[in-house]
Short mmCIF file of C-alpha atoms and ligand atoms in Angstrom, two decimals:
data_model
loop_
_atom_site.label_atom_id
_atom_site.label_comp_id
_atom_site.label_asym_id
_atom_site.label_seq_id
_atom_site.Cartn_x
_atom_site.Cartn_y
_atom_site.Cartn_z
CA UNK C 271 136.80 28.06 34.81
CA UNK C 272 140.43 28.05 34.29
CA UNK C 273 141.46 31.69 31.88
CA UNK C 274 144.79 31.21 29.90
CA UNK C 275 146.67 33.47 32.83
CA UNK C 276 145.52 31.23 35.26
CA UNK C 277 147.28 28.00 33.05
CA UNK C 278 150.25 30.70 32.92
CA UNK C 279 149.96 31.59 36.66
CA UNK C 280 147.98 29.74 38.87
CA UNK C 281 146.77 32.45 40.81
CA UNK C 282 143.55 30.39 42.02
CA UNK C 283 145.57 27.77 43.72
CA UNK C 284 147.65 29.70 45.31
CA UNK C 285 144.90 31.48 46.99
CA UNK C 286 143.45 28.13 47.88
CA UNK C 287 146.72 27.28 48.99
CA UNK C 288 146.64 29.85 51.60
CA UNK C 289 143.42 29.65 52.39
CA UNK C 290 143.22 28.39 55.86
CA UNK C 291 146.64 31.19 56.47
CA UNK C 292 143.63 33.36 55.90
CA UNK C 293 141.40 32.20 58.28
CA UNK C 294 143.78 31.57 61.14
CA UNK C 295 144.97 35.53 61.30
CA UNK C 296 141.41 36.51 61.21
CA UNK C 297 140.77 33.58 64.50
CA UNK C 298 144.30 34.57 65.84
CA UNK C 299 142.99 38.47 66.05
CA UNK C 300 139.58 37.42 67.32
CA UNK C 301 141.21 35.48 69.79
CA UNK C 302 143.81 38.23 71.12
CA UNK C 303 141.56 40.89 71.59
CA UNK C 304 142.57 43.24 68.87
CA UNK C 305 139.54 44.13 67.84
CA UNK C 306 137.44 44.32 71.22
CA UNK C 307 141.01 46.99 72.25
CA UNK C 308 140.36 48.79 69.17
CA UNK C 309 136.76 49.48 69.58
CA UNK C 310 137.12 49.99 72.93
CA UNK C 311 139.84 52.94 72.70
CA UNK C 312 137.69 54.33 70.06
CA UNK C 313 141.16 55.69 68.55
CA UNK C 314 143.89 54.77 66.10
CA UNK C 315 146.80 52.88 68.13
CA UNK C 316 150.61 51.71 67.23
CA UNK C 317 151.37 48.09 67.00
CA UNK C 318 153.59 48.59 70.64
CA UNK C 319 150.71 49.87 72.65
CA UNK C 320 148.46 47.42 70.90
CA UNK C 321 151.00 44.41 71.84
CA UNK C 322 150.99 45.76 75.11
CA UNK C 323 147.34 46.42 76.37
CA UNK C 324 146.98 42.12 75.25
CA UNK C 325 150.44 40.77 76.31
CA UNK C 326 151.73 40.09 72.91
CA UNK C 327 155.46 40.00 71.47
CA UNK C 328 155.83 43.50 69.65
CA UNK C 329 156.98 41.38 66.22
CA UNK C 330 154.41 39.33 66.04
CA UNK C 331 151.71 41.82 66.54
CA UNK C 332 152.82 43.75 64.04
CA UNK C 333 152.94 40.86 61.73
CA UNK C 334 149.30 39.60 62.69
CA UNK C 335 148.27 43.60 62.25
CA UNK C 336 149.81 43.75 58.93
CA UNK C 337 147.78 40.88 58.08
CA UNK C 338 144.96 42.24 59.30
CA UNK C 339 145.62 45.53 57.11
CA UNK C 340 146.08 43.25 54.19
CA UNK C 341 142.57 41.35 54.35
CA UNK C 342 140.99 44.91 55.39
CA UNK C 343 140.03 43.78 58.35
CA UNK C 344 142.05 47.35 60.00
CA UNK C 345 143.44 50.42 58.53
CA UNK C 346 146.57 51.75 58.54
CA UNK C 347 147.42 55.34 58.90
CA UNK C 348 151.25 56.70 57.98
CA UNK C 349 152.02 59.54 60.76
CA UNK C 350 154.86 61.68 61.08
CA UNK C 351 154.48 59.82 64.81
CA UNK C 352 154.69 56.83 63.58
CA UNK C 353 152.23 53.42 62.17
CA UNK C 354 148.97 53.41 63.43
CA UNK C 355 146.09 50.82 63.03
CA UNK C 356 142.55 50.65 63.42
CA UNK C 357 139.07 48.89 62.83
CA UNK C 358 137.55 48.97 59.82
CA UNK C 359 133.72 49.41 59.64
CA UNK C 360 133.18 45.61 59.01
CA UNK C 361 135.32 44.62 61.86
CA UNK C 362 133.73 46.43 64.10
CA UNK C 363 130.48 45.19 63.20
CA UNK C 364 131.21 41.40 62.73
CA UNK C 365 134.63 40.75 64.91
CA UNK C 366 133.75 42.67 67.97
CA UNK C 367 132.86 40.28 71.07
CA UNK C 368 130.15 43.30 71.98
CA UNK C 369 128.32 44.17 68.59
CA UNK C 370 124.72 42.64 68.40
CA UNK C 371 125.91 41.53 64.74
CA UNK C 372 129.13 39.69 66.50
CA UNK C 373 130.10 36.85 64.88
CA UNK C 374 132.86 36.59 67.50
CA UNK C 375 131.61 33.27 68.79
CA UNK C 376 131.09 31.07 65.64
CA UNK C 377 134.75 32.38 64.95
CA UNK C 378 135.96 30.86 67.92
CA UNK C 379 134.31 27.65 67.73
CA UNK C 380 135.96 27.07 64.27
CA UNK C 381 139.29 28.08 65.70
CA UNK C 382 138.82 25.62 68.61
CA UNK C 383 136.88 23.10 66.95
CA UNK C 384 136.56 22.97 63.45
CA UNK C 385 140.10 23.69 62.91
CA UNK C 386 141.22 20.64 64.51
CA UNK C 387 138.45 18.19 63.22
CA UNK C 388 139.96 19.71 59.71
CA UNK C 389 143.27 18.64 60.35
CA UNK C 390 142.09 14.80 59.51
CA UNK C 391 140.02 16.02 56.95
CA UNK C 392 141.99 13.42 54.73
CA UNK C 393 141.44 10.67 57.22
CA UNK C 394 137.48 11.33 57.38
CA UNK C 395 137.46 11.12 53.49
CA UNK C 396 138.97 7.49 53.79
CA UNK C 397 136.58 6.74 56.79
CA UNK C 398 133.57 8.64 55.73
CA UNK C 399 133.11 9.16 59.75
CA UNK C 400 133.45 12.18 61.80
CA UNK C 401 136.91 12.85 63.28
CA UNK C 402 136.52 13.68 67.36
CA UNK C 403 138.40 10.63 68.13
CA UNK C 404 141.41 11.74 66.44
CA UNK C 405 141.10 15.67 66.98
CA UNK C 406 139.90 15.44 70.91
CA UNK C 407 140.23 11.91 72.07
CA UNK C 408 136.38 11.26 72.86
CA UNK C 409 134.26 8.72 71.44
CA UNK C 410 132.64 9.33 68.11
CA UNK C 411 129.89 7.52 67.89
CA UNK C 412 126.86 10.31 69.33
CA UNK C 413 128.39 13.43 67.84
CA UNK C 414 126.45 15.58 70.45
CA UNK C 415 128.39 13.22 73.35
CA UNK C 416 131.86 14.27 71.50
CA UNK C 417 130.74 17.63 70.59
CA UNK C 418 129.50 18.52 74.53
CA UNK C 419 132.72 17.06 75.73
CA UNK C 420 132.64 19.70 78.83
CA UNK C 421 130.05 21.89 79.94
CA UNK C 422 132.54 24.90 78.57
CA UNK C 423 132.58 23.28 74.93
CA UNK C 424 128.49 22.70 74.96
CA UNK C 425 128.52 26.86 75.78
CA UNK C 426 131.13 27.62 73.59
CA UNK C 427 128.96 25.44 70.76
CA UNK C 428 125.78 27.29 71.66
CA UNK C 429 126.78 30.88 71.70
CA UNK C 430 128.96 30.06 68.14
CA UNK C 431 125.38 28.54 66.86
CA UNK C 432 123.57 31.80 67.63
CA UNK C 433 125.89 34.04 66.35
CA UNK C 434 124.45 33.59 63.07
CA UNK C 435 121.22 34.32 63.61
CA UNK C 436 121.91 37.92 64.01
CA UNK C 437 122.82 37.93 60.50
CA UNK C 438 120.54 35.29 58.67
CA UNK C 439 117.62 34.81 61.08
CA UNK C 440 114.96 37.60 59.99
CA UNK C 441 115.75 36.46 56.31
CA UNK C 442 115.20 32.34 56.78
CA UNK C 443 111.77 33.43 59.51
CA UNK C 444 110.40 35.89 57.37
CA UNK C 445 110.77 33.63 54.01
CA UNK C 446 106.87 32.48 54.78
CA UNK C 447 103.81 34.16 56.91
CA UNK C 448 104.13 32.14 59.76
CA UNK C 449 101.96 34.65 61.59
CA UNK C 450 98.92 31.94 61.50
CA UNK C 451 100.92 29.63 63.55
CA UNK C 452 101.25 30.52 67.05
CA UNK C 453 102.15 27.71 68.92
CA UNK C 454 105.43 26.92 67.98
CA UNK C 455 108.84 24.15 68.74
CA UNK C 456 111.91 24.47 67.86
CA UNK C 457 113.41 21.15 68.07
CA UNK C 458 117.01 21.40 68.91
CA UNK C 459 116.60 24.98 69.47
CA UNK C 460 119.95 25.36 71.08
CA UNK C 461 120.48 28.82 72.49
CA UNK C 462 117.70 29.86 71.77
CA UNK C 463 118.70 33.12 69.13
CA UNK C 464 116.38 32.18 66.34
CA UNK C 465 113.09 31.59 68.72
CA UNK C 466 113.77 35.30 70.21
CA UNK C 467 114.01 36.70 66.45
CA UNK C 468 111.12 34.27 65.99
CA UNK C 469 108.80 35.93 68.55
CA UNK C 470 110.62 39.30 67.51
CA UNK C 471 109.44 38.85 64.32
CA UNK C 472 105.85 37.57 65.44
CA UNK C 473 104.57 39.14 68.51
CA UNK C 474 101.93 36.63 68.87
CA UNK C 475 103.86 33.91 68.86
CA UNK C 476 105.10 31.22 71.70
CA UNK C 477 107.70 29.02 71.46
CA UNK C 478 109.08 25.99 73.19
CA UNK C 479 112.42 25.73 72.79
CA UNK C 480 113.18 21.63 72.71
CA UNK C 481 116.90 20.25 73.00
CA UNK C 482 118.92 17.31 75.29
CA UNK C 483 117.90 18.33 79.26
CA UNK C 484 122.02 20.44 79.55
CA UNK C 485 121.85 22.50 76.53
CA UNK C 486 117.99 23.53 77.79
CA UNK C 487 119.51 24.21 81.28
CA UNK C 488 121.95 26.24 79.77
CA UNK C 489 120.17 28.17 77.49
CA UNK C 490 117.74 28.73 80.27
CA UNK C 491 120.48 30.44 82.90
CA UNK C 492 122.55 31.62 80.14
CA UNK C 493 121.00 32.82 76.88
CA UNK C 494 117.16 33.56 77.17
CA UNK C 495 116.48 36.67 79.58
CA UNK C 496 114.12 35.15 82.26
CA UNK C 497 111.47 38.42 81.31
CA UNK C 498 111.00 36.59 77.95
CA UNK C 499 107.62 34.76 79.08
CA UNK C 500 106.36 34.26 75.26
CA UNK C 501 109.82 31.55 75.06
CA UNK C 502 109.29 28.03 77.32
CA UNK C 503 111.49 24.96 77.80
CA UNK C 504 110.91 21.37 77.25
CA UNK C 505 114.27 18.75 77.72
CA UNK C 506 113.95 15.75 75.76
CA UNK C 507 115.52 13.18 73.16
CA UNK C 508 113.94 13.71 70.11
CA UNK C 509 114.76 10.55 69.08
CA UNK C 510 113.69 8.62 72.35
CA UNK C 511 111.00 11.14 74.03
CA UNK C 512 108.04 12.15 73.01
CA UNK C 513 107.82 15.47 70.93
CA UNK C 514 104.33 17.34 71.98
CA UNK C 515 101.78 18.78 70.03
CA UNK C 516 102.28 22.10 68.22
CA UNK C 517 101.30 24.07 64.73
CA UNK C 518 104.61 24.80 63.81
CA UNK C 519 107.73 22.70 64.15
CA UNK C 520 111.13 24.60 63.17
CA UNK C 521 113.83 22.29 62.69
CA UNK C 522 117.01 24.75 61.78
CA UNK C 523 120.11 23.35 61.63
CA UNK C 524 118.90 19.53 62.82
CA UNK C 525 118.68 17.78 59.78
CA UNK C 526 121.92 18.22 58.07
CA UNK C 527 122.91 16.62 61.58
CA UNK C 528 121.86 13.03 60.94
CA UNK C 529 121.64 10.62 57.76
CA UNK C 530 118.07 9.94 55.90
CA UNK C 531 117.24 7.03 57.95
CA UNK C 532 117.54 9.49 61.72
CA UNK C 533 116.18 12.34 59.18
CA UNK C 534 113.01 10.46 58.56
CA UNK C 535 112.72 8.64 61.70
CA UNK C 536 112.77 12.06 62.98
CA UNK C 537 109.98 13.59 60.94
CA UNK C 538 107.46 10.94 60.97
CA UNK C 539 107.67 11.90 64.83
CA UNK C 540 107.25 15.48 64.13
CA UNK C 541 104.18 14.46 61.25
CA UNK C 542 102.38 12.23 64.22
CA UNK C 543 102.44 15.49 67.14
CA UNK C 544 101.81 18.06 64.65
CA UNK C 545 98.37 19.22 64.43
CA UNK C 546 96.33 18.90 61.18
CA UNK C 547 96.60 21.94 59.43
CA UNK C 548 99.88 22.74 60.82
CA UNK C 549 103.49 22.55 59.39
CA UNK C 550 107.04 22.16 59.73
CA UNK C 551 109.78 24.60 58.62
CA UNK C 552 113.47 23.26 57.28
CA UNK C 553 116.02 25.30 57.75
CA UNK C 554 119.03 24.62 56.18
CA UNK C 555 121.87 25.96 53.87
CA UNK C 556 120.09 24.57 50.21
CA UNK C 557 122.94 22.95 48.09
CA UNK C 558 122.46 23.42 44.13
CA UNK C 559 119.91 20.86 42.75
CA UNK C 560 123.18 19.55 40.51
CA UNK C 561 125.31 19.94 43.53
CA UNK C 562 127.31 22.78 41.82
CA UNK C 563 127.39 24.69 44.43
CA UNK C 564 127.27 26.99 46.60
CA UNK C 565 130.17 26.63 47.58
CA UNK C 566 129.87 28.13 51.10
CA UNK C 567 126.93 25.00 51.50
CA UNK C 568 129.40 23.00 49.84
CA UNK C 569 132.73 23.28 52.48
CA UNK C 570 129.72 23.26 55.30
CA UNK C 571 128.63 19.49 53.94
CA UNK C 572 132.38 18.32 54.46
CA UNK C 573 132.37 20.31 58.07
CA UNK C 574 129.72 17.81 58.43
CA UNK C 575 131.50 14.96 57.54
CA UNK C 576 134.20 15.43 60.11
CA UNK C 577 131.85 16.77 62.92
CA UNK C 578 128.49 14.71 62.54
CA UNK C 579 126.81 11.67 60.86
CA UNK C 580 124.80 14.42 58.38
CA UNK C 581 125.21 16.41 55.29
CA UNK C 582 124.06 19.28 53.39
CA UNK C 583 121.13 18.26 50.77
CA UNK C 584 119.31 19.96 47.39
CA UNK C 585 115.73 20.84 48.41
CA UNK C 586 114.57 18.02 46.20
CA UNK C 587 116.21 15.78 48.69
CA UNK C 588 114.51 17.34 51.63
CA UNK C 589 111.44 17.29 49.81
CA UNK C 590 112.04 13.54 49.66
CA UNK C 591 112.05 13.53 52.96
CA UNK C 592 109.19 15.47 53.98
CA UNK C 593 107.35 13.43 51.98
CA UNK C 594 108.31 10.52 52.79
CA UNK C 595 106.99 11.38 56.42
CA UNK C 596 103.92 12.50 55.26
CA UNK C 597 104.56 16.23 55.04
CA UNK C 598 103.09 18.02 51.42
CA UNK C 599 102.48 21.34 49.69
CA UNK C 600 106.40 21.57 50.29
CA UNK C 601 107.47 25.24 49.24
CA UNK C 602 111.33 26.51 49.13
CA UNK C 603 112.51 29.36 49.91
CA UNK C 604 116.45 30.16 49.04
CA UNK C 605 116.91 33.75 50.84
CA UNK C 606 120.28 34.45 49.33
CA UNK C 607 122.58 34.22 52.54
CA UNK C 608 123.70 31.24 54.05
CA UNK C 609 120.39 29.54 55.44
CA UNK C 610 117.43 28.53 53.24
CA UNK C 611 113.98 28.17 54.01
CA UNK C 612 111.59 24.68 53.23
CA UNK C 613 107.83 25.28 54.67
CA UNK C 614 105.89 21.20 54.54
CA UNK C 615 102.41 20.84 55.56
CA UNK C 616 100.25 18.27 57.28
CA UNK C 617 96.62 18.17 55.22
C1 SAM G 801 123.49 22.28 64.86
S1 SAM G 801 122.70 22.64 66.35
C2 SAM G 801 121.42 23.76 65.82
C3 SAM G 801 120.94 24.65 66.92
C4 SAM G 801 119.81 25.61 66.54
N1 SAM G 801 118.66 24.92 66.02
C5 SAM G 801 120.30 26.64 65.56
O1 SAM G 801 119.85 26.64 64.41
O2 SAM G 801 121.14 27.48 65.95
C6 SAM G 801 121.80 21.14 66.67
C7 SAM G 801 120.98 21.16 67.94
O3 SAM G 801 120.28 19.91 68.07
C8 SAM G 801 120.34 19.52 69.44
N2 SAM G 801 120.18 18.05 69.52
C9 SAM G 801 121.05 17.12 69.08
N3 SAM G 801 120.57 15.89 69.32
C10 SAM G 801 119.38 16.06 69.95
C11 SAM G 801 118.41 15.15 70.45
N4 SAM G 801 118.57 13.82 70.35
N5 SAM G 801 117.28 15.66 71.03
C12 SAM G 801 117.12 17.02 71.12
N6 SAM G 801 118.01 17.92 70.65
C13 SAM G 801 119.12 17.45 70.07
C14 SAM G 801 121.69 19.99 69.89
O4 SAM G 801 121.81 20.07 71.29
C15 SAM G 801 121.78 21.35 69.20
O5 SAM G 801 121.23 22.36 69.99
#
């Protein structure tokens, strides 16, 4: 709602305006180091020694560090010795490539990625298509194909996609019992972060983690620790191979992939292997039933528009879907952070 000083000033656009200023000094810092350094010296440092230690000019480090101090992202302590910066609590929590709560990764993959798809924002509007063609070159047409463009993208995809499960993943598991259900898939389980909170969370638990035959190798060699025995592997299409039986089928972060027609196509599958009595759990990031907001779910539903062939939906429209393949007694779950929870049952 615009206030009479906003219609004076526009303060609100002008912070819109900058907006993405914001988010590259917050990648840029990522990126360098500064905040792995800082941690890792454990003490206050000047801009020099900072520029330094990562082989930066000494002007634009203290720019980017000013920055920093301005979105409190580091602190800045006057000396008689001179300017000296360092972490703030939330920065060494969240920005720290070593933190269990790192969100280091996903950070990266929208500075490499997302960033660039953004750029034709304007043009995937027009189009209504996603934009890898333009921003990388490769064919659009199987996002996954554009998106895995190099074994070191697939990775850098992965590791960005767990990130957040260290901050949302007890919330969206723990939004139903699934304690009953102990035979579990996650379908396009990626790296595998939310089946280990998953059999964190539920001891008895074991879970097949089912994506394309790479990402499984991958997450195999690369993310799961081999001592893990309660988390398997099964490579497949889930479009083209068969999907095996299980109680519980967790699709997080699949749906908002695809349009209705792959969306249902997809869960009449999972409705045929699951076993009577079982279920399927959504999660998602839940737009407003009027589409108001939030606006976090919003901007994500537009990421999908220039990276995929999806979007983000109301719970009313994946109720519509679960329904439509069968699925009932369809309970929601909104946790409050950025993914949602939707629990459907097979009678
Ligand atoms: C947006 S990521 C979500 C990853 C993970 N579920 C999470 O929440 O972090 C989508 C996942 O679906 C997988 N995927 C895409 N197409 C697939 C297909 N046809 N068959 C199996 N997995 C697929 C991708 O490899 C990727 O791991």
């Amino acid at each position: 709602m615009s206030s009479i000083e906003d219609l004076d000033y526009p303060q609100l656009i002008l912070q819109y305006n900058s907006g993405f200023l914001v988010s590259k000094v917050m990648f840029t810092a990522c990126e360098l180091g500064v905040f792995d350094l800082l941690l890792e010296t454990g003490e206050a440092m000047s801009s020099d020694t900072i520029a330094a230690c990562l082989g930066t000019s000494s002007t634009g480090m203290e720019r980017l560090l000013d920055a920093c101090v301005g979105l409190k992202l580091l602190a800045v302590e006057l000396t008689q010795e001179g300017v000296f910066y360092r972490n703030t609590e939330i920065s060494n929590i969240y920005l720290t490539k070593s933190s269990p709560k790192s969100q280091y990764h996903i950070i990266m993959y929208y500075s490499n990625s997302v960033y660039l798809c953004w750029h034709y924002l304007t043009d995937a509007v027009r189009e209504g298509r996603n934009q890898y063609e333009r921003a990388f070159g490769v064919s659009s047409n199987d996002p996954f194909g554009a998106m895995y463009r190099s074994e070191e993208e697939m990775m850098k995809f992965m590791a960005g996609q767990n990130s957040v499960w260290s901050i949302c993943g007890r919330d969206v598991l723990a939004a139903f019992d699934l304690s009953t259900f102990t035979q579990i898939y996650d379908l396009g389980g990626g790296g595998g972060a939310l089946a280990q909170e998953c059999v964190s969370l539920y001891p008895n638990s074991r879970i097949t983690i089912y994506d394309l035959p790479k990402v499984v190798q991958v997450a195999k060699k690369q993310f799961i620790p081999p001592e893990e025995h309660r988390i398997a592997f099964h490579s497949g299409d889930f479009f083209n191979d068969s999907i095996p039986e299980a109680e519980l089928y967790i699709l997080s972060k699949i749906l908002h992939d695809w349009d209705d027609d792959k969306c249902r196509q997809l869960l009449t599958k999972v409705y045929t292997a699951c076993k009577p009595g079982g279920g399927v759990l959504l999660v998602e990031s839940l737009l407003n039933e009027d589409k108001s907001g939030p606006l976090e779910t919003q901007l994500y539903s537009m990421n999908m528009l220039v990276q995929t062939e999806g979007k983000e939906r109301t719970s009313a429209e994946y109720s519509k879907l679960l329904e439509a393949a069968g699925f009932g007694d369809i309970q929601v779950k909104r946790t409050g952070k950025l993914y949602d929870a939707v629990l459907g049952r097979k009678e």
